[in-house]
């Protein structure tokens, strides 16, 4: 028996060696155009979907915390099938709902409580609190686990096994921008662009599809 275990361990090591020899680093920069003057920067996500077969999706567990009447992180990208838990770390009650299809409502819950939701469909899901209109989060659900967040200058890095990929840049203010790339033994670079020209900031609706009461916008509990 010990001998079999030893052999199994050896084969795992060999497999890892093969994968790392075939892996490469994709770096690049996302350029923003059309930003309105005075508009703050927003998070930029870059993800790579494999085009030549093979599943690259490993669902995982994530958290978006409710703290100081805000969702943190405000933007989260996850592989399809992942579970997101929403703990309430404020001393007051919050709600979590989305009108993005399929809509859901986790109800109102107290300080210290947490509720979860499985994201089984790809797309961008807007998450809000029905009490506090300033609370907003975007969940980007993608068919890959190769996900990176660009830094403030737009630079990103993804470590990818060799193959053909569709690389997409995403932000809440732009249409996604995609480009194909073949990743081989050498490192590759790619430049992507997000256009904010058509972005308009519109107040979102509450969970009933109506405007929030005016009092909700005042800084009260
Ligand atoms: Cu709230």
Coordinates of C-alpha atoms in Angstrom, one line a residue, residues 15 33 51 75 79 81 96 98 102-103 107 132 193 206 209:
X15 CA 1.6 16.5 -14.1
X33 CA -11.5 56.8 -23.1
X51 CA -11.7 29.1 -26.9
X75 CA -17.3 45.1 -7.8
X79 CA -16.7 32.0 -11.9
X81 CA -21.6 28.5 -10.1
X96 CA -29.8 42.5 -0.1
X98 CA -31.3 42.3 -7.1
X102 CA -33.3 36.0 -12.1
X103 CA -34.3 38.5 -9.4
X107 CA -34.8 39.8 3.0
X132 CA -30.1 52.5 1.7
X193 CA -9.9 49.7 -24.3
X206 CA -35.9 49.8 -5.0
X209 CA -39.2 48.6 -9.1

